[in-house]
Short mmCIF file of N, CA and C in Angstrom, two decimals:
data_model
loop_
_atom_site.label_atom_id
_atom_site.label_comp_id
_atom_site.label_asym_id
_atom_site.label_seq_id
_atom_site.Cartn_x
_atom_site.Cartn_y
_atom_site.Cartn_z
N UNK A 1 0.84 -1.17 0.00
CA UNK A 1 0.00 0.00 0.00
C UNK A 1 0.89 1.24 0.00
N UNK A 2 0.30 2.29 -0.69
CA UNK A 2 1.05 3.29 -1.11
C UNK A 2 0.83 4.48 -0.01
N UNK A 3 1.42 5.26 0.68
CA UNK A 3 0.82 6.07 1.16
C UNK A 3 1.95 7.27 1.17
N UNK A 4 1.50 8.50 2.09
CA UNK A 4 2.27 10.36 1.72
C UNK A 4 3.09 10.02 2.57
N UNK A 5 3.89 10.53 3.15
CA UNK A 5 4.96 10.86 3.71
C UNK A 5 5.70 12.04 4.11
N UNK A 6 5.99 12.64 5.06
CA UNK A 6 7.40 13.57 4.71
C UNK A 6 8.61 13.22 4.75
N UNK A 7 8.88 13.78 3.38
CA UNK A 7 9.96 13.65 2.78
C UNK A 7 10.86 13.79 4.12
N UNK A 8 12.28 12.65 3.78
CA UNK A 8 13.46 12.60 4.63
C UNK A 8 14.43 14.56 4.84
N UNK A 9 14.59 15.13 5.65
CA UNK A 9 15.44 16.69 6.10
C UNK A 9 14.06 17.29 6.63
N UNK A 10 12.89 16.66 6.08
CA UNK A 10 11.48 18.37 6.64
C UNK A 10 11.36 17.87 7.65
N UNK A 11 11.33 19.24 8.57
CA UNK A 11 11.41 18.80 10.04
C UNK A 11 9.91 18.95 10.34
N UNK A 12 9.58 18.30 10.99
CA UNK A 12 7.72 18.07 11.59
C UNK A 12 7.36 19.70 12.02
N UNK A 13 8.19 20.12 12.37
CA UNK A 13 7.86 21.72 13.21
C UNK A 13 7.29 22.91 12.12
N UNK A 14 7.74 22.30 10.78
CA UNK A 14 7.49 23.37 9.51
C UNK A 14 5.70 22.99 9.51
N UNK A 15 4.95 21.80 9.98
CA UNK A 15 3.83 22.03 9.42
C UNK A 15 3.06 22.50 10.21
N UNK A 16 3.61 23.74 11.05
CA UNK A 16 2.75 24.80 11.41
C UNK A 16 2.52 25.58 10.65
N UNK A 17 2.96 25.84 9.61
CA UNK A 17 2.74 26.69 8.09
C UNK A 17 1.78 26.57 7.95
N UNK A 18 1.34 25.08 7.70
CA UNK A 18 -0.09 24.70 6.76
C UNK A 18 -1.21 24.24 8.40
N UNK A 19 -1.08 25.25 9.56
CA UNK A 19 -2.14 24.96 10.30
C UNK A 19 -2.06 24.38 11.15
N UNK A 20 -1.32 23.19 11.09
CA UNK A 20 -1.26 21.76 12.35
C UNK A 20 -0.80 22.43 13.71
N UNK A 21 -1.18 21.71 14.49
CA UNK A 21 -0.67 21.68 15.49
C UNK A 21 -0.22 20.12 16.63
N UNK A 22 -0.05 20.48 17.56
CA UNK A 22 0.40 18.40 18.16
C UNK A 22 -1.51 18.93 19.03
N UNK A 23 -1.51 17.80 19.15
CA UNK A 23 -2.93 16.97 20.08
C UNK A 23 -2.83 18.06 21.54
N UNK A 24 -1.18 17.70 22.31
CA UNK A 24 -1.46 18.54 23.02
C UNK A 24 -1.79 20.20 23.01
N UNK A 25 -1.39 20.55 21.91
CA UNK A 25 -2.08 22.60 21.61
C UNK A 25 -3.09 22.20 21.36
N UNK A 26 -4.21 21.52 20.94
CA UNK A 26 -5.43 21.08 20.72
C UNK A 26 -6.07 20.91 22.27
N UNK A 27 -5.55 19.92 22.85
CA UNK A 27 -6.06 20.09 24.39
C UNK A 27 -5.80 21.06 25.26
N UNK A 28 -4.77 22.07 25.08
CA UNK A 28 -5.18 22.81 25.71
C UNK A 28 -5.47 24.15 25.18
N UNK A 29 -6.17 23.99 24.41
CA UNK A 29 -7.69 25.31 23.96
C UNK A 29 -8.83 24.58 24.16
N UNK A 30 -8.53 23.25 25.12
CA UNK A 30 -10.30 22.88 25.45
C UNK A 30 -10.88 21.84 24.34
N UNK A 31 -9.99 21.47 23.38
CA UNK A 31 -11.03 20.66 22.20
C UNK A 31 -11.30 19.54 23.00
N UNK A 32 -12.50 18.90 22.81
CA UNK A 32 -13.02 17.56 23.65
C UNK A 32 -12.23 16.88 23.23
N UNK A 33 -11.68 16.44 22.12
CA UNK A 33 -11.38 15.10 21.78
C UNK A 33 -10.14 15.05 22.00
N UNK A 34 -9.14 16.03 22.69
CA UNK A 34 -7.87 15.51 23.90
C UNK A 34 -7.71 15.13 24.79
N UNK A 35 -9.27 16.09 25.85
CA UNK A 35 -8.86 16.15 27.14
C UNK A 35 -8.82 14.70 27.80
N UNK A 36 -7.75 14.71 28.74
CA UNK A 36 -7.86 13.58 29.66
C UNK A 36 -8.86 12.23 29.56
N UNK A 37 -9.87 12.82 29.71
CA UNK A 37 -10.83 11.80 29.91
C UNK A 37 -11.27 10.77 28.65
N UNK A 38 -11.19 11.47 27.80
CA UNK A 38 -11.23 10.94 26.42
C UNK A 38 -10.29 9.87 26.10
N UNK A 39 -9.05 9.86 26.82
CA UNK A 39 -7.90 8.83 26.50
C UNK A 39 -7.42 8.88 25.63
N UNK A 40 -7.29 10.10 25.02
CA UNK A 40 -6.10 10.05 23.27
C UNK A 40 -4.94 10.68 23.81
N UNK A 41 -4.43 11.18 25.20
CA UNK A 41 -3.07 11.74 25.76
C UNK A 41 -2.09 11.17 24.59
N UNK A 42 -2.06 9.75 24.31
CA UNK A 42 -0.73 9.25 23.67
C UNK A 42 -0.93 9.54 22.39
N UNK A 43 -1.79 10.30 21.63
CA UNK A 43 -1.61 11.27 20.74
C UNK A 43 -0.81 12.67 20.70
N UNK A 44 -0.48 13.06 22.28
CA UNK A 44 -0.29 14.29 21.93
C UNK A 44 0.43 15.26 21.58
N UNK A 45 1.72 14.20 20.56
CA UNK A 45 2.55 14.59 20.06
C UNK A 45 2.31 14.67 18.68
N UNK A 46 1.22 13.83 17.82
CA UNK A 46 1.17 13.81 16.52
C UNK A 46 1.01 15.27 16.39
N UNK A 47 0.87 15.51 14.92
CA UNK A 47 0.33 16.84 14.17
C UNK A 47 -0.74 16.69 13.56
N UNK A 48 -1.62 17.85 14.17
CA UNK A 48 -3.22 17.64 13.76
C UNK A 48 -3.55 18.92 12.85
N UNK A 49 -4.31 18.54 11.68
CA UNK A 49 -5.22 19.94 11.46
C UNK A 49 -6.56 19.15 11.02
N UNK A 50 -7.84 20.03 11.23
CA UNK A 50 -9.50 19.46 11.46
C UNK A 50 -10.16 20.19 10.43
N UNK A 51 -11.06 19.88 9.92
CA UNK A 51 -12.40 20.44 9.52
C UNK A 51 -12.56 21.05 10.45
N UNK A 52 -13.31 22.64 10.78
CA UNK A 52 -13.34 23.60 11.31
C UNK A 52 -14.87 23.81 11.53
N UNK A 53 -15.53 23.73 12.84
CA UNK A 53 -16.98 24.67 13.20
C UNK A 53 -17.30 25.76 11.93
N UNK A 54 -18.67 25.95 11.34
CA UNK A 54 -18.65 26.11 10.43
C UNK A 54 -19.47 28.06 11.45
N UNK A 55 -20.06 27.70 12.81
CA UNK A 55 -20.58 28.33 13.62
C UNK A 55 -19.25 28.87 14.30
N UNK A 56 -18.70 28.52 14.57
CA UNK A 56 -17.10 28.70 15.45
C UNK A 56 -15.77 28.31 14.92
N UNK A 57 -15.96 28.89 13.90
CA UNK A 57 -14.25 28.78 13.32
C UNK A 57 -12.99 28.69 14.16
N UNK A 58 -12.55 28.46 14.96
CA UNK A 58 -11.86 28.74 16.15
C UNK A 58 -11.72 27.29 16.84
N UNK A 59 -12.93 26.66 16.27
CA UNK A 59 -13.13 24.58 17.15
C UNK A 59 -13.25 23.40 15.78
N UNK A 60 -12.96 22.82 16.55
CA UNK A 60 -13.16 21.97 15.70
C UNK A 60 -14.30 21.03 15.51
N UNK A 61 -15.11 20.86 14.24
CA UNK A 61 -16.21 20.29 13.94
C UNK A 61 -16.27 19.14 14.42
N UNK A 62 -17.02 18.51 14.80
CA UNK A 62 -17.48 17.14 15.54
C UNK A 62 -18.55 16.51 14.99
N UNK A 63 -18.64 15.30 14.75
CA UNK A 63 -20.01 14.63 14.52
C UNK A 63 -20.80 14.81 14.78
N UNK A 64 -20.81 14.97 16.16
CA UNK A 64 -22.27 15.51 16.75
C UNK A 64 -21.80 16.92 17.94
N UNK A 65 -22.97 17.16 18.36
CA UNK A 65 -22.42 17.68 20.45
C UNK A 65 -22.28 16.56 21.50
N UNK A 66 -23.10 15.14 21.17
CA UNK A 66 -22.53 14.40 21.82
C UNK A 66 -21.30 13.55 22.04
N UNK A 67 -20.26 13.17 20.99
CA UNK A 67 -19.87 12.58 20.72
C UNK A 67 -17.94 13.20 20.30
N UNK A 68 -17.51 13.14 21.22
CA UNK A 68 -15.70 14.01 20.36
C UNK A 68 -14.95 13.39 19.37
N UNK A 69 -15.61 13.38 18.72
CA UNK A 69 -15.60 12.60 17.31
C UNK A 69 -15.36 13.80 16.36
N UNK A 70 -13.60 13.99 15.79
CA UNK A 70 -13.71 14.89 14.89
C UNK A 70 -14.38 14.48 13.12
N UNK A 71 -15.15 15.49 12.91
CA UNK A 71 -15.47 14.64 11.59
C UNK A 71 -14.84 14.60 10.43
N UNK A 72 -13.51 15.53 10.33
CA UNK A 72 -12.34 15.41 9.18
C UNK A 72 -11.05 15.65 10.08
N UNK A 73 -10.27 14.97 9.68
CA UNK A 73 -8.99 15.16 10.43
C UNK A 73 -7.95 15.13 9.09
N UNK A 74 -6.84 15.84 9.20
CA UNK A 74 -5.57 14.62 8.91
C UNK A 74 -4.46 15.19 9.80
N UNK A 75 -3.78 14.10 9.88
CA UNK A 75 -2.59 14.22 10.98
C UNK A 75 -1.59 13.59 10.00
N UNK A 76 -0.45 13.56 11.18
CA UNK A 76 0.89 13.40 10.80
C UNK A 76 1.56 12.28 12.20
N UNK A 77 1.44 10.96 11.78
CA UNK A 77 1.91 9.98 12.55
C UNK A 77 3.08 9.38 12.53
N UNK A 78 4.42 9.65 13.06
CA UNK A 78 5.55 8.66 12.24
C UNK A 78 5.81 8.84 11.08
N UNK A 79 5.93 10.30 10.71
CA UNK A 79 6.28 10.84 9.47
C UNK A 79 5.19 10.75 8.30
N UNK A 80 4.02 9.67 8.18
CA UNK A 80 3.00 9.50 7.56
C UNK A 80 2.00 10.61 7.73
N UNK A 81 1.14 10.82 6.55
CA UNK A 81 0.28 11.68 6.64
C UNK A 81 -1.06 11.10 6.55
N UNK A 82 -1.78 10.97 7.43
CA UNK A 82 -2.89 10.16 7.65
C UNK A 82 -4.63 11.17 7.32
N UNK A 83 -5.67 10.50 7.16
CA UNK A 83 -6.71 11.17 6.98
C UNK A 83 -7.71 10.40 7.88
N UNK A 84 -8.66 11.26 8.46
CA UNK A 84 -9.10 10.22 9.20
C UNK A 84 -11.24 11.02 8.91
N UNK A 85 -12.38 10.31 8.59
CA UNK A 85 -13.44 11.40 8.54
C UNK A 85 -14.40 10.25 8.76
N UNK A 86 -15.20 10.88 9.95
CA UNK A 86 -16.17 10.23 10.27
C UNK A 86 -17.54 10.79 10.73
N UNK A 87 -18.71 10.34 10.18
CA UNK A 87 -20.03 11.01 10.13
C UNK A 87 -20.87 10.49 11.07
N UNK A 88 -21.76 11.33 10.90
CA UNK A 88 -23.05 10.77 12.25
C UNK A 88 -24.31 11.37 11.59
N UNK A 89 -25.34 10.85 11.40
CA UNK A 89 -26.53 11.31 10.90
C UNK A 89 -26.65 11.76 9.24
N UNK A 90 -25.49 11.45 8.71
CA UNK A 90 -25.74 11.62 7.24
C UNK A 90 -24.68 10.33 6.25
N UNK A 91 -24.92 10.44 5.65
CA UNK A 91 -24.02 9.41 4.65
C UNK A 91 -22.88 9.85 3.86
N UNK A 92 -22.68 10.85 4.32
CA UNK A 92 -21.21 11.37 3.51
C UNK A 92 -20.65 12.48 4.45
N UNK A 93 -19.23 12.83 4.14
CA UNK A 93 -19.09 14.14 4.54
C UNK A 93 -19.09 15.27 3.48
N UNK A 94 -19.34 16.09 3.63
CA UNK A 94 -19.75 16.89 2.36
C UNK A 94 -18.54 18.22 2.05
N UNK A 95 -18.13 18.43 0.63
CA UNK A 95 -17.36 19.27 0.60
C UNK A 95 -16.88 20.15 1.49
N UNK A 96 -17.73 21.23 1.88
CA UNK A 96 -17.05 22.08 2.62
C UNK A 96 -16.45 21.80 3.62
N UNK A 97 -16.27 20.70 4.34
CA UNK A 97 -15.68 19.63 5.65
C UNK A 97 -14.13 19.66 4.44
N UNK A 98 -14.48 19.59 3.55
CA UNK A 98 -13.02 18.42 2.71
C UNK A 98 -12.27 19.63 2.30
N UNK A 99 -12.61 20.42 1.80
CA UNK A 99 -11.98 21.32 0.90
C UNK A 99 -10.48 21.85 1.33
N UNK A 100 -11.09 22.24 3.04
CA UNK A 100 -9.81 22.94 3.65
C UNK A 100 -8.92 22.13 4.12
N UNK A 101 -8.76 20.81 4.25
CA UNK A 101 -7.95 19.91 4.04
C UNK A 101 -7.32 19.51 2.77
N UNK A 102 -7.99 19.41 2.09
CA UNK A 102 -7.55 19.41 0.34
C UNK A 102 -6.77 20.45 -0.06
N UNK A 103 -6.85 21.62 0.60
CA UNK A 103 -6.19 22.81 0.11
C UNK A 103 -4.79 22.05 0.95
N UNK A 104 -5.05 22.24 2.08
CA UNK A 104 -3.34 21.85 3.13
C UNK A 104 -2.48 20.69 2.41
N UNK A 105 -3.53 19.22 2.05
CA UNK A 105 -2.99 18.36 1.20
C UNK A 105 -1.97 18.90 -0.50
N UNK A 106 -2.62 20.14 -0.54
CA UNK A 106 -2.12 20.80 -2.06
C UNK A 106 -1.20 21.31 -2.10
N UNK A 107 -1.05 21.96 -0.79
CA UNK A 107 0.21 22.74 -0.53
C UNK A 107 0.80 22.33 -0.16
N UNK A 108 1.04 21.25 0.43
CA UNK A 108 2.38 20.27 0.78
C UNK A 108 2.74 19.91 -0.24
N UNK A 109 2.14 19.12 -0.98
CA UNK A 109 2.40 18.39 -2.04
C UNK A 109 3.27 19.47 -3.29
N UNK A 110 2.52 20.80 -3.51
CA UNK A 110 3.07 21.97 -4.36
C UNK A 110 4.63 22.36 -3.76
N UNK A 111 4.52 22.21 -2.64
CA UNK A 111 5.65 22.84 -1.34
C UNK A 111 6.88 21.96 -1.57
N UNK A 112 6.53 20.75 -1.91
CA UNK A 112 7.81 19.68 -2.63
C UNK A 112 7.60 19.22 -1.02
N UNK A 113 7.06 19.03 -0.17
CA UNK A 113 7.43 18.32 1.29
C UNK A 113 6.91 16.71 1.29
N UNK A 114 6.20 16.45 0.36
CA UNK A 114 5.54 15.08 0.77
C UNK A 114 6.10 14.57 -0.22
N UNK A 115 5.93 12.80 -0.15
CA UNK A 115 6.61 11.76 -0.46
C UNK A 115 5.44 10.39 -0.68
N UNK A 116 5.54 9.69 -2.18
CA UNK A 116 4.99 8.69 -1.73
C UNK A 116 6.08 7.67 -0.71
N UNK A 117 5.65 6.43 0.00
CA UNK A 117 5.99 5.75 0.40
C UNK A 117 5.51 4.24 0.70
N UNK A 118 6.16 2.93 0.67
CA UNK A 118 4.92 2.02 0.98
C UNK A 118 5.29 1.45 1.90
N UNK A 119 4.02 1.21 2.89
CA UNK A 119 3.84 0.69 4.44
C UNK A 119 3.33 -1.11 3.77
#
């Protein structure tokens, strides 16, 4: 299986450019789906950027209010660039969730930083 990568010299710290941040700057501005209780702590070094509150630009969109379930993610695991999107009450996620990830995916890729690789 084929998957992105960053390229071998880019240091993880550059993809604050394109938004990311680690799990822990995410938990502490309060996003549910870090804090403590939730049990993703041993995330909180990856690099995250989310589909964005469409009401609160500032949080990150969730499946529901019940549930800390982001509904677009992609991160950065072990140098891999991962995507992760999950729905609740509808059957797809719908463009405007994708786009602003697609843009970050574009600009890496334009930026010369990503890499295929196979796992």
């Amino acid at each position: 299986m084929q998957i992105l990568k960053l390229k071998d010299g880019v240091d993880v710290e550059s993809l604050r450019k394109y938004g990311f941040k680690t799990g822990k700057e995410w938990a502490a501005q309060g996003e549910r789906c870090f804090l403590p209780e939730v049990g993703m702590s041993y995330q909180y070094e990856w690099f995250y950027v989310f589909a964005m509150d469409e009401e609160e630009p500032e949080k990150i969109a969730y499946t529901s209010d019940e549930f800390s379930i982001p509904r677009m993610q992609l991160y950065v695991r072990d140098r891999h660039v991962c995507c992760s999107c999950s729905v609740e009450g509808t059957y797809h996620i719908d463009d405007d969730d994708m786009e602003p990830l697609f843009t970050v995916l574009f600009d890496m890729i334009t930026d010369g930083i990503l890499e295929k690789a196979e796992v």
